[in-house]
PDB file of C-alpha atoms in Angstrom:
ATOM      1  CA  MET A   1     -37.789  27.253  -5.308  1.00 50.00           C
ATOM      2  CA  LYS A   2     -35.047  28.602  -3.017  1.00 53.00           C
ATOM      3  CA  LYS A   3     -34.159  25.083  -1.885  1.00 52.00           C
ATOM      4  CA  ILE A   4     -33.820  23.855  -5.475  1.00 55.00           C
ATOM      5  CA  THR A   5     -31.687  26.864  -6.408  1.00 53.00           C
ATOM      6  CA  PHE A   6     -29.481  26.324  -3.353  1.00 47.00           C
ATOM      7  CA  LEU A   7     -29.092  22.606  -4.125  1.00 47.00           C
ATOM      8  CA  LEU A   8     -28.213  23.296  -7.761  1.00 48.00           C
ATOM      9  CA  PHE A   9     -25.704  25.971  -6.730  1.00 50.00           C
ATOM     10  CA  THR A  10     -24.101  23.573  -4.222  1.00 51.00           C
ATOM     11  CA  PHE A  11     -23.936  20.775  -6.803  1.00 51.00           C
ATOM     12  CA  PHE A  12     -22.300  22.988  -9.452  1.00 52.00           C
ATOM     13  CA  THR A  13     -19.826  24.405  -6.923  1.00 51.00           C
ATOM     14  CA  ILE A  14     -18.755  20.949  -5.816  1.00 50.00           C
ATOM     15  CA  SER A  15     -18.530  19.799  -9.432  1.00 49.00           C
ATOM     16  CA  ALA A  16     -16.434  22.798 -10.470  1.00 46.00           C
ATOM     17  CA  PHE A  17     -13.885  22.435  -7.670  1.00 52.00           C
ATOM     18  CA  SER A  18     -13.635  18.666  -7.391  1.00 53.00           C
ATOM     19  CA  GLN A  19     -10.627  16.903  -8.830  1.00 57.00           C
ATOM     20  CA  ASN A  20     -10.638  13.527 -10.453  1.00 76.00           C
ATOM     21  CA  LYS A  21      -7.458  11.524 -10.101  1.00 85.00           C
ATOM     22  CA  LEU A  22      -7.183   7.870 -10.889  1.00 91.00           C
ATOM     23  CA  THR A  23      -6.010   6.162  -7.697  1.00 93.00           C
ATOM     24  CA  SER A  24      -6.118   2.561  -8.907  1.00 94.00           C
ATOM     25  CA  SER A  25      -7.063   0.348 -11.812  1.00 94.00           C
ATOM     26  CA  LEU A  26      -7.963  -3.320 -12.004  1.00 93.00           C
ATOM     27  CA  SER A  27      -7.781  -5.613 -15.038  1.00 93.00           C
ATOM     28  CA  GLU A  28      -9.843  -8.766 -15.225  1.00 92.00           C
ATOM     29  CA  PHE A  29     -10.428 -11.457 -17.816  1.00 90.00           C
ATOM     30  CA  TYR A  30     -13.328 -13.769 -18.509  1.00 92.00           C
ATOM     31  CA  ASP A  31     -12.380 -17.468 -18.415  1.00 91.00           C
ATOM     32  CA  GLY A  32     -15.652 -18.586 -19.955  1.00 92.00           C
ATOM     33  CA  THR A  33     -17.489 -18.867 -16.646  1.00 94.00           C
ATOM     34  CA  THR A  34     -16.355 -16.090 -14.365  1.00 91.00           C
ATOM     35  CA  TRP A  35     -14.340 -12.863 -14.281  1.00 92.00           C
ATOM     36  CA  LEU A  36     -10.882 -13.281 -12.723  1.00 90.00           C
ATOM     37  CA  SER A  37      -8.449 -10.578 -11.588  1.00 90.00           C
ATOM     38  CA  SER A  38      -5.178 -10.410 -13.489  1.00 92.00           C
ATOM     39  CA  ASP A  39      -3.436  -7.061 -12.863  1.00 95.00           C
ATOM     40  CA  LYS A  40      -3.885  -3.961 -10.761  1.00 96.00           C
ATOM     41  CA  THR A  41      -2.079  -0.615 -10.525  1.00 96.00           C
ATOM     42  CA  GLU A  42      -2.028   1.915  -7.681  1.00 96.00           C
ATOM     43  CA  PHE A  43      -1.272   5.576  -8.441  1.00 97.00           C
ATOM     44  CA  LYS A  44       0.163   8.261  -6.141  1.00 96.00           C
ATOM     45  CA  TYR A  45       0.296  12.028  -6.727  1.00 96.00           C
ATOM     46  CA  ASP A  46       2.209  14.956  -5.265  1.00 94.00           C
ATOM     47  CA  GLY A  47       0.765  18.286  -4.055  1.00 92.00           C
ATOM     48  CA  ASN A  48       0.788  19.640  -7.639  1.00 92.00           C
ATOM     49  CA  ASN A  49      -1.351  16.699  -8.841  1.00 93.00           C
ATOM     50  CA  ASN A  50       1.632  15.220 -10.684  1.00 95.00           C
ATOM     51  CA  LEU A  51       1.737  11.450 -10.918  1.00 96.00           C
ATOM     52  CA  VAL A  52       4.789  10.423  -8.874  1.00 97.00           C
ATOM     53  CA  GLU A  53       4.365   6.660  -8.554  1.00 97.00           C
ATOM     54  CA  GLU A  54       2.733   3.714 -10.289  1.00 97.00           C
ATOM     55  CA  LEU A  55       2.838   0.457  -8.368  1.00 97.00           C
ATOM     56  CA  GLN A  56       1.823  -2.573 -10.443  1.00 96.00           C
ATOM     57  CA  PHE A  57       0.735  -5.998  -9.226  1.00 96.00           C
ATOM     58  CA  THR A  58      -0.176  -9.279 -10.876  1.00 94.00           C
ATOM     59  CA  TRP A  59      -2.483 -11.889  -9.365  1.00 93.00           C
ATOM     60  CA  ASN A  60      -0.674 -15.065  -8.344  1.00 91.00           C
ATOM     61  CA  PHE A  61      -3.162 -17.891  -8.898  1.00 89.00           C
ATOM     62  CA  LEU A  62      -1.021 -20.400  -6.973  1.00 91.00           C
ATOM     63  CA  ASN A  63      -0.887 -18.304  -3.774  1.00 90.00           C
ATOM     64  CA  SER A  64      -4.148 -16.406  -4.329  1.00 90.00           C
ATOM     65  CA  GLN A  65      -2.479 -13.080  -3.577  1.00 93.00           C
ATOM     66  CA  TRP A  66      -1.226  -9.965  -5.334  1.00 94.00           C
ATOM     67  CA  MET A  67       2.480  -9.934  -6.203  1.00 93.00           C
ATOM     68  CA  GLN A  68       4.303  -6.682  -6.953  1.00 94.00           C
ATOM     69  CA  SER A  69       5.463  -6.771 -10.581  1.00 95.00           C
ATOM     70  CA  ALA A  70       6.716  -3.232 -11.291  1.00 96.00           C
ATOM     71  CA  LEU A  71       7.285   0.207  -9.805  1.00 97.00           C
ATOM     72  CA  THR A  72       7.571   3.393 -11.845  1.00 97.00           C
ATOM     73  CA  THR A  73       8.522   6.704 -10.207  1.00 97.00           C
ATOM     74  CA  TYR A  74       8.484  10.167 -11.758  1.00 97.00           C
ATOM     75  CA  THR A  75      10.477  13.278 -10.822  1.00 97.00           C
ATOM     76  CA  TYR A  76       9.354  16.752 -11.903  1.00 96.00           C
ATOM     77  CA  ASN A  77      11.034  20.131 -12.349  1.00 94.00           C
ATOM     78  CA  ALA A  78       9.697  23.481 -11.102  1.00 92.00           C
ATOM     79  CA  ASN A  79       7.493  23.732 -14.238  1.00 92.00           C
ATOM     80  CA  ASN A  80       5.779  20.400 -13.471  1.00 92.00           C
ATOM     81  CA  LYS A  81       7.516  18.650 -16.369  1.00 94.00           C
ATOM     82  CA  VAL A  82       8.790  15.099 -15.949  1.00 95.00           C
ATOM     83  CA  VAL A  83      12.590  15.173 -15.837  1.00 96.00           C
ATOM     84  CA  GLU A  84      13.151  11.563 -14.800  1.00 97.00           C
ATOM     85  CA  GLU A  85      11.228   8.318 -15.027  1.00 96.00           C
ATOM     86  CA  VAL A  86      12.583   5.214 -13.295  1.00 96.00           C
ATOM     87  CA  ARG A  87      10.986   1.810 -13.825  1.00 96.00           C
ATOM     88  CA  GLU A  88      11.747  -1.372 -11.913  1.00 95.00           C
ATOM     89  CA  GLU A  89      10.287  -4.674 -13.071  1.00 94.00           C
ATOM     90  CA  TYR A  90      10.340  -7.827 -10.964  1.00 91.00           C
ATOM     91  CA  SER A  91      10.308 -11.300 -12.459  1.00 86.00           C
ATOM     92  CA  GLN A  92      11.231 -14.562 -10.739  1.00 83.00           C
ATOM     93  CA  GLY A  93      13.533 -12.895  -8.197  1.00 83.00           C
ATOM     94  CA  VAL A  94      15.291 -10.695 -10.770  1.00 87.00           C
ATOM     95  CA  THR A  95      14.956  -6.896 -10.825  1.00 90.00           C
ATOM     96  CA  TYR A  96      15.222  -5.030 -14.120  1.00 93.00           C
ATOM     97  CA  LYS A  97      15.690  -1.249 -13.976  1.00 95.00           C
ATOM     98  CA  TYR A  98      15.194   1.366 -16.673  1.00 96.00           C
ATOM     99  CA  LYS A  99      15.623   5.121 -16.492  1.00 96.00           C
ATOM    100  CA  THR A 100      14.601   7.887 -18.877  1.00 96.00           C
ATOM    101  CA  SER A 101      15.859  11.452 -18.393  1.00 97.00           C
ATOM    102  CA  TYR A 102      14.252  14.392 -20.207  1.00 96.00           C
ATOM    103  CA  SER A 103      15.744  17.780 -21.117  1.00 95.00           C
ATOM    104  CA  PHE A 104      13.658  20.808 -22.077  1.00 94.00           C
ATOM    105  CA  ASN A 105      14.313  24.093 -23.863  1.00 93.00           C
ATOM    106  CA  SER A 106      13.217  27.479 -22.505  1.00 90.00           C
ATOM    107  CA  SER A 107       9.780  27.020 -24.130  1.00 90.00           C
ATOM    108  CA  GLY A 108       9.194  23.805 -22.207  1.00 89.00           C
ATOM    109  CA  ASP A 109       9.578  21.532 -25.244  1.00 92.00           C
ATOM    110  CA  ILE A 110      11.480  18.253 -24.951  1.00 93.00           C
ATOM    111  CA  ILE A 111      14.806  18.611 -26.714  1.00 95.00           C
ATOM    112  CA  GLN A 112      16.396  15.371 -25.573  1.00 95.00           C
ATOM    113  CA  PHE A 113      15.593  12.169 -23.770  1.00 93.00           C
ATOM    114  CA  LEU A 114      18.083   9.580 -22.647  1.00 95.00           C
ATOM    115  CA  ASP A 115      17.098   5.955 -22.026  1.00 95.00           C
ATOM    116  CA  GLN A 116      19.303   3.849 -19.756  1.00 95.00           C
ATOM    117  CA  ASP A 117      19.170   0.190 -18.723  1.00 93.00           C
ATOM    118  CA  TRP A 118      20.600  -0.886 -15.386  1.00 89.00           C
ATOM    119  CA  GLU A 119      22.864  -3.941 -15.404  1.00 80.00           C
ATOM    120  CA  ASN A 120      23.550  -6.287 -12.490  1.00 69.00           C
TER     121      ASN A 120
END
C-alpha cells in the first residue's frame, strides 16, 4: 500500500509541475495512397514561457527536403505582453516582411496596433 501511495504521489507531483509547450507541428495530406508531409513549424520560447519564434517550412517535392518558408518573431514587454510581431515570408527568392506593433493601457488592454509592410 505504501508503494502505491508513493507512486501516486510521485505521478501527481510530476503532473502538477510539468509544463506542456508545443515545440513543433507537422501537417500531412493523404494523396489517395499514402500520407505525405506538406508543412512543419518549429516553436521557441523564452524563460517566461513566451513564444518568441515560429519557424515555418514547406516540403519541396523536387528536392525531397524542407525549405524555410516563413519566420515570425515576437517581442514582449515586462508584463509578458506582445509589443512587436515581425513576420518574414520567403517565396521564389523574394522576402516579404510585415510588422505589427501593439500599445497597451495601464490595465494591460490593447489600445492600438499598427501594421506595417516592408518594401524593397
